XYZ file of N, CA and C in Angstrom:
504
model
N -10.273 -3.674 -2.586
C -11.261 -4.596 -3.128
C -12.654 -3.976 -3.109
N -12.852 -2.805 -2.265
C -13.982 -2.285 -2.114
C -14.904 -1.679 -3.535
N -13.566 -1.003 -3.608
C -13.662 -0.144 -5.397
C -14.172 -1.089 -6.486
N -13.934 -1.957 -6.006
C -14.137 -3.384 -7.331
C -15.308 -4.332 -7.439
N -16.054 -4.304 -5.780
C -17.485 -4.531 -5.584
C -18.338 -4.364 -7.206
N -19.504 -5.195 -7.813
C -19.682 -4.729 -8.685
C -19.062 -5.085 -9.908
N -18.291 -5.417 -10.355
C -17.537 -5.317 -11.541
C -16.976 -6.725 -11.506
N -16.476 -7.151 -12.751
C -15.842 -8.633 -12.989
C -14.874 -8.198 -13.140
N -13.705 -7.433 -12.366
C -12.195 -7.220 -11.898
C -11.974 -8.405 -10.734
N -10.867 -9.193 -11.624
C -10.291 -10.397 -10.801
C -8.892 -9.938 -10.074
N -9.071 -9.840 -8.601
C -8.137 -8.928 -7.705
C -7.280 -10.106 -6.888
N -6.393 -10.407 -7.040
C -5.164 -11.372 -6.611
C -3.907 -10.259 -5.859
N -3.940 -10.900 -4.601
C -2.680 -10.416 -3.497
C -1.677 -11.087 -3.426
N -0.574 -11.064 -3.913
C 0.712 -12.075 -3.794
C 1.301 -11.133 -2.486
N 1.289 -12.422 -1.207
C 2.184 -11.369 -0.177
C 3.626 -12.110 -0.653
N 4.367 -11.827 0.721
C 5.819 -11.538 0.848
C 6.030 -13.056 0.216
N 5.843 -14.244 0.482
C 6.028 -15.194 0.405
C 6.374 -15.798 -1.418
N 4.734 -15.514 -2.145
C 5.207 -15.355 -2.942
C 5.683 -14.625 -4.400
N 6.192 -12.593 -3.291
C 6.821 -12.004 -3.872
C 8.521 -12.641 -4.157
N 8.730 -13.724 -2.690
C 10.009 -14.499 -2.898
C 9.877 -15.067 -3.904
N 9.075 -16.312 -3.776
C 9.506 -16.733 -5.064
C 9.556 -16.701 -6.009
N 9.046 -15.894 -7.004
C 9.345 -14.696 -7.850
C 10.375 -13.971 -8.026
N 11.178 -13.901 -6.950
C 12.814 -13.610 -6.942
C 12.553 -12.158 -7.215
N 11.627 -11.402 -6.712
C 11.888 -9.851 -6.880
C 12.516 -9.288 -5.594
N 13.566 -9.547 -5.751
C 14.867 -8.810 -4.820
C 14.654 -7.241 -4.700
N 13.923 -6.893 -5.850
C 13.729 -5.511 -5.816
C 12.764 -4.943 -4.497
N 11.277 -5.298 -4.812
C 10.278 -5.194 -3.824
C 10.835 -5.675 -2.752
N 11.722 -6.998 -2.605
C 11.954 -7.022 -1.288
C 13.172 -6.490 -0.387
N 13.458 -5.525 -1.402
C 14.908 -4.929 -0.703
C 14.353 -3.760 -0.307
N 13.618 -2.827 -0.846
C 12.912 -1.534 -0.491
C 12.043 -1.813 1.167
N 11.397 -2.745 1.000
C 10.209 -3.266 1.937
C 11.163 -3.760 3.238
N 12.321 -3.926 3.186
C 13.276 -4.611 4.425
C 13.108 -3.885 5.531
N 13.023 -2.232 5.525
C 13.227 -1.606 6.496
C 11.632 -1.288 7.686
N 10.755 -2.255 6.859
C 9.799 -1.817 7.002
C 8.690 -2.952 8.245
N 8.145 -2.993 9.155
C 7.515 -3.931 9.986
C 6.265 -4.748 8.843
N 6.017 -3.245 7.285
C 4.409 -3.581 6.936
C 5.283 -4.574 5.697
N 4.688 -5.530 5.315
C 5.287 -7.028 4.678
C 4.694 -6.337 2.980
N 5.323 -6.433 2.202
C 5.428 -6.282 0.420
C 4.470 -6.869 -0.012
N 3.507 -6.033 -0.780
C 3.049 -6.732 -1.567
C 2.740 -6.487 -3.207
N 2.273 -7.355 -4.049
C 1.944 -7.174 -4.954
C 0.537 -7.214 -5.435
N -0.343 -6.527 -5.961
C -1.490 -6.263 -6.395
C -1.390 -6.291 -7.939
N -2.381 -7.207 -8.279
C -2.629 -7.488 -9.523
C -4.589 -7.688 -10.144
N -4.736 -6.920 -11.121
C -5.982 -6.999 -11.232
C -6.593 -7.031 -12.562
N -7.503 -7.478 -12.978
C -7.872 -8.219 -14.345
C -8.819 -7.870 -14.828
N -9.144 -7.388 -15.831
C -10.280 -6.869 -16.369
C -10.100 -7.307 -17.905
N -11.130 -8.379 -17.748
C -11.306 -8.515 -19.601
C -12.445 -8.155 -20.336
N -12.592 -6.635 -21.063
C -13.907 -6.495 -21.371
C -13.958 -7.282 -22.817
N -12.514 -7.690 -23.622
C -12.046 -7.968 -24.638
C -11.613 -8.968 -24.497
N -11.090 -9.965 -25.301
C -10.032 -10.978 -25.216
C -9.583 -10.319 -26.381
N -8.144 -9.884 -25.922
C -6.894 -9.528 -26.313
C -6.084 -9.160 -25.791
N -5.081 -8.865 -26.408
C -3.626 -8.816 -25.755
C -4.079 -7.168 -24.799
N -3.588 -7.273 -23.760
C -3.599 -6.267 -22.158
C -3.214 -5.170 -22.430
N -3.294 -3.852 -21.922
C -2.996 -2.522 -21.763
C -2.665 -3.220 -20.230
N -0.972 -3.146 -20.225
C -1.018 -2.617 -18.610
C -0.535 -1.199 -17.942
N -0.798 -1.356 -16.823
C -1.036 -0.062 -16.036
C 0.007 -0.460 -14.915
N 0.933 -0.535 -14.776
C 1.915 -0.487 -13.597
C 1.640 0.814 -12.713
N 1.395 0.639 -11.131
C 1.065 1.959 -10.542
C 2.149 1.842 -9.069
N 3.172 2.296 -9.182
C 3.800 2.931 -8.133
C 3.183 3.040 -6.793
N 3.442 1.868 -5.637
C 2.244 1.869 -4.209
C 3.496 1.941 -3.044
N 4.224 3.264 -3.168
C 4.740 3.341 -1.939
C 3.823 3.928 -1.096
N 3.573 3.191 0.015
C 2.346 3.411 0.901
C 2.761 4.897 1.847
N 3.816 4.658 2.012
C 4.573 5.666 2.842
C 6.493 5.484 2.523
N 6.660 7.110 1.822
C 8.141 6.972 1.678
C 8.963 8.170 2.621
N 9.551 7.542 3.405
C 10.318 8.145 4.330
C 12.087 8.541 3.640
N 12.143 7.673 2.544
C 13.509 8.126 1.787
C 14.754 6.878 2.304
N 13.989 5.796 3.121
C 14.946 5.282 3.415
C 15.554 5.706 4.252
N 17.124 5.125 4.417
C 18.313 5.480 4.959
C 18.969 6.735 4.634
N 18.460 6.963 3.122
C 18.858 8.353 3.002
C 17.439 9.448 2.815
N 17.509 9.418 4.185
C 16.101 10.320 4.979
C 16.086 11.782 4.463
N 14.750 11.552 3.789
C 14.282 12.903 3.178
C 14.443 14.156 4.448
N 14.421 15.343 4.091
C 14.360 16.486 5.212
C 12.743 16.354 5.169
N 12.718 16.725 6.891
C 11.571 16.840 7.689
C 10.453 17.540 6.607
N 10.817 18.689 6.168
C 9.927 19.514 5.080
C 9.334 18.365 3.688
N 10.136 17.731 3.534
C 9.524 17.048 2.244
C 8.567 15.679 2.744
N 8.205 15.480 4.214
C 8.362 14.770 4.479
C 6.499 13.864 4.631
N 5.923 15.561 4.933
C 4.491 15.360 5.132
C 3.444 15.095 3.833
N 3.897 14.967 2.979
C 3.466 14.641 1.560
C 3.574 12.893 1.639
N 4.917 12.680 1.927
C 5.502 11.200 1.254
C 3.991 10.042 2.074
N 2.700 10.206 2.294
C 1.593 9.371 1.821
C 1.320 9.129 0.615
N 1.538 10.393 0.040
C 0.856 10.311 -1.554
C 1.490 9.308 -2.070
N 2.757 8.933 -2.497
C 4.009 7.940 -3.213
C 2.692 7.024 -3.706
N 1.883 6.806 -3.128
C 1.284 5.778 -3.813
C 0.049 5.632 -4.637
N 0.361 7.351 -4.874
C -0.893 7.950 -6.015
C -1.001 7.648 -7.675
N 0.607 6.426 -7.899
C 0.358 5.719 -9.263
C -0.560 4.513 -9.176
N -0.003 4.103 -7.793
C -1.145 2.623 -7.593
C -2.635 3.126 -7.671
N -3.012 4.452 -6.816
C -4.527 4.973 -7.109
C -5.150 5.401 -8.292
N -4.587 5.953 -8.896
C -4.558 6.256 -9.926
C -5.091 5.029 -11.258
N -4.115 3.889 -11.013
C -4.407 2.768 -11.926
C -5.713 1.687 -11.462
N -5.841 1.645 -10.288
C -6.506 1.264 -9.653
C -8.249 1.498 -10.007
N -8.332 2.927 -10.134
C -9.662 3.563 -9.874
C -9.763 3.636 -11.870
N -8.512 3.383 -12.655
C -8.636 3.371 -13.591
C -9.225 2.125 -14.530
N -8.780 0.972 -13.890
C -9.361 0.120 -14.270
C -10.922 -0.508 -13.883
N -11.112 0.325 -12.723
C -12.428 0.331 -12.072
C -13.500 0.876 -12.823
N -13.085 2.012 -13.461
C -13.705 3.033 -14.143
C -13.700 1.887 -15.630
N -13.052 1.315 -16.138
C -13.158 0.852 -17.552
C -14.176 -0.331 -17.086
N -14.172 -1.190 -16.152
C -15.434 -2.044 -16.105
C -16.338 -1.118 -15.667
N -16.473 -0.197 -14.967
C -17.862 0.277 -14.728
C -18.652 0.844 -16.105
N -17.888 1.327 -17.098
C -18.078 1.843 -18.406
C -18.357 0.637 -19.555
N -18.015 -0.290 -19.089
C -17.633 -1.827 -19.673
C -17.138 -1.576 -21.137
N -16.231 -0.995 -21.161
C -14.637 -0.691 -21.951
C -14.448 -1.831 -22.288
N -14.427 -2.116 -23.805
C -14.083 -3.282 -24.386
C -12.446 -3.302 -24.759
N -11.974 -3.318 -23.482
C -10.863 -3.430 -23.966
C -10.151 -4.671 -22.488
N -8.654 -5.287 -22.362
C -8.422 -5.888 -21.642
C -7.041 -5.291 -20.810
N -7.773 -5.276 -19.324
C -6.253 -4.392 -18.305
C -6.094 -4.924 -17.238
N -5.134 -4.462 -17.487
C -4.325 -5.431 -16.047
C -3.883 -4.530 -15.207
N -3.472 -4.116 -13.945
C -2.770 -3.261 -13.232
C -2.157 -4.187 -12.587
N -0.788 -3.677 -12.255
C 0.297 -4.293 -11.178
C 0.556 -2.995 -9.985
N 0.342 -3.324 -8.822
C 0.665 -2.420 -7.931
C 2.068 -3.030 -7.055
N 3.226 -2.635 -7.286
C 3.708 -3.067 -6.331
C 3.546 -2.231 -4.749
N 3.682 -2.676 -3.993
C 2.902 -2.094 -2.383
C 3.819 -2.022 -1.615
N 4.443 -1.615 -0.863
C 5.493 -1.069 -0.207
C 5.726 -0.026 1.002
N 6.655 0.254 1.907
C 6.649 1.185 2.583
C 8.463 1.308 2.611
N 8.631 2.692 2.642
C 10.370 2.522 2.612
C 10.677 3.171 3.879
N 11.243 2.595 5.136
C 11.257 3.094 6.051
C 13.354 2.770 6.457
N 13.030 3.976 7.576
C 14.670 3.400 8.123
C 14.369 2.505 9.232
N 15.317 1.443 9.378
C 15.787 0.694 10.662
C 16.942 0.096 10.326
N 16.948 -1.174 11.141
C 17.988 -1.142 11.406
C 18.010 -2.784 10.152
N 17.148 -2.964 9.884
C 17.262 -4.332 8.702
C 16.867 -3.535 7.474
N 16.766 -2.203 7.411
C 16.732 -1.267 5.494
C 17.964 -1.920 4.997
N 17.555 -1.555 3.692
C 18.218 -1.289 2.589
C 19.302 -0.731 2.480
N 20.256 -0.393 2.349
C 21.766 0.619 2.514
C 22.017 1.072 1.141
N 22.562 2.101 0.997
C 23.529 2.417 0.067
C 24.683 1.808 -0.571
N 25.126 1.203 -1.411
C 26.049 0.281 -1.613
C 25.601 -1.294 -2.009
N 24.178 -1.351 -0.966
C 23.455 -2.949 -1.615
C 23.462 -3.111 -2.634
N 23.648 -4.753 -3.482
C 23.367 -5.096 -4.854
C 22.056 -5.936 -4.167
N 20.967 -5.249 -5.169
C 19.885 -6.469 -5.403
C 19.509 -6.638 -6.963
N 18.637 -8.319 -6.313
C 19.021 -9.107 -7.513
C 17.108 -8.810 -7.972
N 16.990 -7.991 -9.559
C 15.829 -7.706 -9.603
C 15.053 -9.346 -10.350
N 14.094 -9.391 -9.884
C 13.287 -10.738 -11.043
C 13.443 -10.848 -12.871
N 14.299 -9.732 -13.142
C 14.943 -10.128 -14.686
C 16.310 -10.693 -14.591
N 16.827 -10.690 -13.361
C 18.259 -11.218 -13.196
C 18.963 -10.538 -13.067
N 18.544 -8.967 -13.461
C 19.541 -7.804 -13.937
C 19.676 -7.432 -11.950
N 21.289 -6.625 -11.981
C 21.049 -6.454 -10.457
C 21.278 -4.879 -10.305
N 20.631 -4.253 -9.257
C 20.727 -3.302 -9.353
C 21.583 -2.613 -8.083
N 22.417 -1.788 -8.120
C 23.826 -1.250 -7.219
C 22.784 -0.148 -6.848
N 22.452 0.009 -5.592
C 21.128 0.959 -4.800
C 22.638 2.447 -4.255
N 22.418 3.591 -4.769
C 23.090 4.389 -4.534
C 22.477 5.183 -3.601
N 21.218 5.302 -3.773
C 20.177 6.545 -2.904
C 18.969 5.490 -2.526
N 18.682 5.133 -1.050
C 17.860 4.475 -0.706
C 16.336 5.306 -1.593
N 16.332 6.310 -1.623
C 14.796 7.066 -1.972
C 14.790 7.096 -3.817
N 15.299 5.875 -3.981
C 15.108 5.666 -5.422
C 14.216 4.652 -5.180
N 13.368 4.547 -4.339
C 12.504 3.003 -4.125
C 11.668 2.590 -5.271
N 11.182 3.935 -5.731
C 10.243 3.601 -7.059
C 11.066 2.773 -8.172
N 11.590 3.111 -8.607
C 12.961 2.598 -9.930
C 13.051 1.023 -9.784
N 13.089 1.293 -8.134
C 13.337 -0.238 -7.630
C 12.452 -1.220 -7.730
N 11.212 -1.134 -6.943
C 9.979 -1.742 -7.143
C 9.641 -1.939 -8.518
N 9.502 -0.643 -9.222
C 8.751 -0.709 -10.850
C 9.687 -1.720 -11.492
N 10.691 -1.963 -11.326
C 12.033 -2.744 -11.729
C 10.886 -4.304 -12.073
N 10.343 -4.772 -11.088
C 10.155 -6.097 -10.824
C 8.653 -5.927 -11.374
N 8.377 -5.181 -10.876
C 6.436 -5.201 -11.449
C 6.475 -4.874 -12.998
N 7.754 -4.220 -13.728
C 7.331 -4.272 -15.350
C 8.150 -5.515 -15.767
N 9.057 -6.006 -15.232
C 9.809 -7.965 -15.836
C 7.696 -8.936 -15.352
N 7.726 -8.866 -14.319
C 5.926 -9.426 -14.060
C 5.715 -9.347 -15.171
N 5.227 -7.793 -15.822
C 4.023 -7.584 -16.902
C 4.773 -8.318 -17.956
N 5.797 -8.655 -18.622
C 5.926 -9.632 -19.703
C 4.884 -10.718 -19.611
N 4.348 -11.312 -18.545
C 3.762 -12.442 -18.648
C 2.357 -12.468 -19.294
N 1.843 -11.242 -19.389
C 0.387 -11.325 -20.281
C 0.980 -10.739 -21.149
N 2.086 -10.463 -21.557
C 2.206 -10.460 -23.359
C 1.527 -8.967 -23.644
N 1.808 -8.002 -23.038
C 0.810 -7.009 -23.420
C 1.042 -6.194 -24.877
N -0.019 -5.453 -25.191
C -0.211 -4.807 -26.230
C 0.625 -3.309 -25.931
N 0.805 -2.997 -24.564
C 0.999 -2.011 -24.115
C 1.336 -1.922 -22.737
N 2.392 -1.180 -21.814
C 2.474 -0.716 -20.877
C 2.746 0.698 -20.356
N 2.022 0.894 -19.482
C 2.141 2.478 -18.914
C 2.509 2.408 -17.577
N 3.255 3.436 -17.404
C 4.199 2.989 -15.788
C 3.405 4.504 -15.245
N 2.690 4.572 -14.348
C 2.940 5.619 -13.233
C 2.980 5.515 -12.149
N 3.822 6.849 -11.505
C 4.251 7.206 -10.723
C 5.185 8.171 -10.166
N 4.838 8.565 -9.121
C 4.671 9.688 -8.517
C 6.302 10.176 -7.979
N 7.044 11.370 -8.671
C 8.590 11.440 -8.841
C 8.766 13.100 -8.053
């Protein structure tokens, strides 16, 4: 919210509660293994009234690979995972500071994929917020998973456009 000081970016936190009801099985199947609670980040910038450019940004805060645990070597990087959420973030910051006549939205889904003993498994079906379900083969597919639920979300402003990043 700091980044956004300044600017008429309307910044809304949906925690765990109601990432439930929303039924994103996705975000909340990745986030299970984890003590830090799911969230979703959503942010608004209308320099325009018209239909949205969204920016979906990938916010694994920290990816450990799940249950199926990355090797130690790959391991000191996995902060970054959530360099699509920064990325979109500082992007839409940058279009109100420029006052970009145009209208964006970013969705961050927020996350941490950790092992314990309430993760995610191999073999889980979750049920994503399009209904569609997804058969989790490799816990460290978390991104696929999350973005799953944060691009069924972006239908709801009708956009002109969506751009997914994140960090593979």
């Amino acid at each position: 919210a700091e980044a956004t000081k300044g600017t008429n970016i309307k910044v809304q936190v949906l925690d765990k509660s109601e990432i439930k009801k929303l039924k994103m099985g996705g975000i909340l199947g990745v986030a299970e293994g984890s003590k830090e609670e799911p969230k979703l980040i959503v942010m608004e910038y209308k320099g325009k009234v018209e239909k949205p450019i969204v920016l979906v940004g990938k916010g694994v805060t920290f990816d450990t690979g799940g249950l199926s645990l990355k090797p130690s070597d790959f391991m000191n990087d996995m902060h970054m995972d959530m360099s699509g959420g920064a990325a979109a973030i500082h992007a839409i910051v940058l279009a109100a500071k420029l006052k970009i006549k145009k209208h964006i939205v970013v969705l961050i889904p927020a996350v941490e994929n950790m092992p314990s003993g309430s993760s995610y498994r191999p073999g889980d079906i979750l049920r994503a917020m399009s209904g569609k379900t997804i058969e989790v083969l490799n816990t460290d597919a978390e991104g696929r998973i999350i973005l799953a639920d944060a691009l069924t979300y972006a239908k709801q402003f009708e956009p002109l456009l969506v751009i997914d990043i994140a960090t593979l």
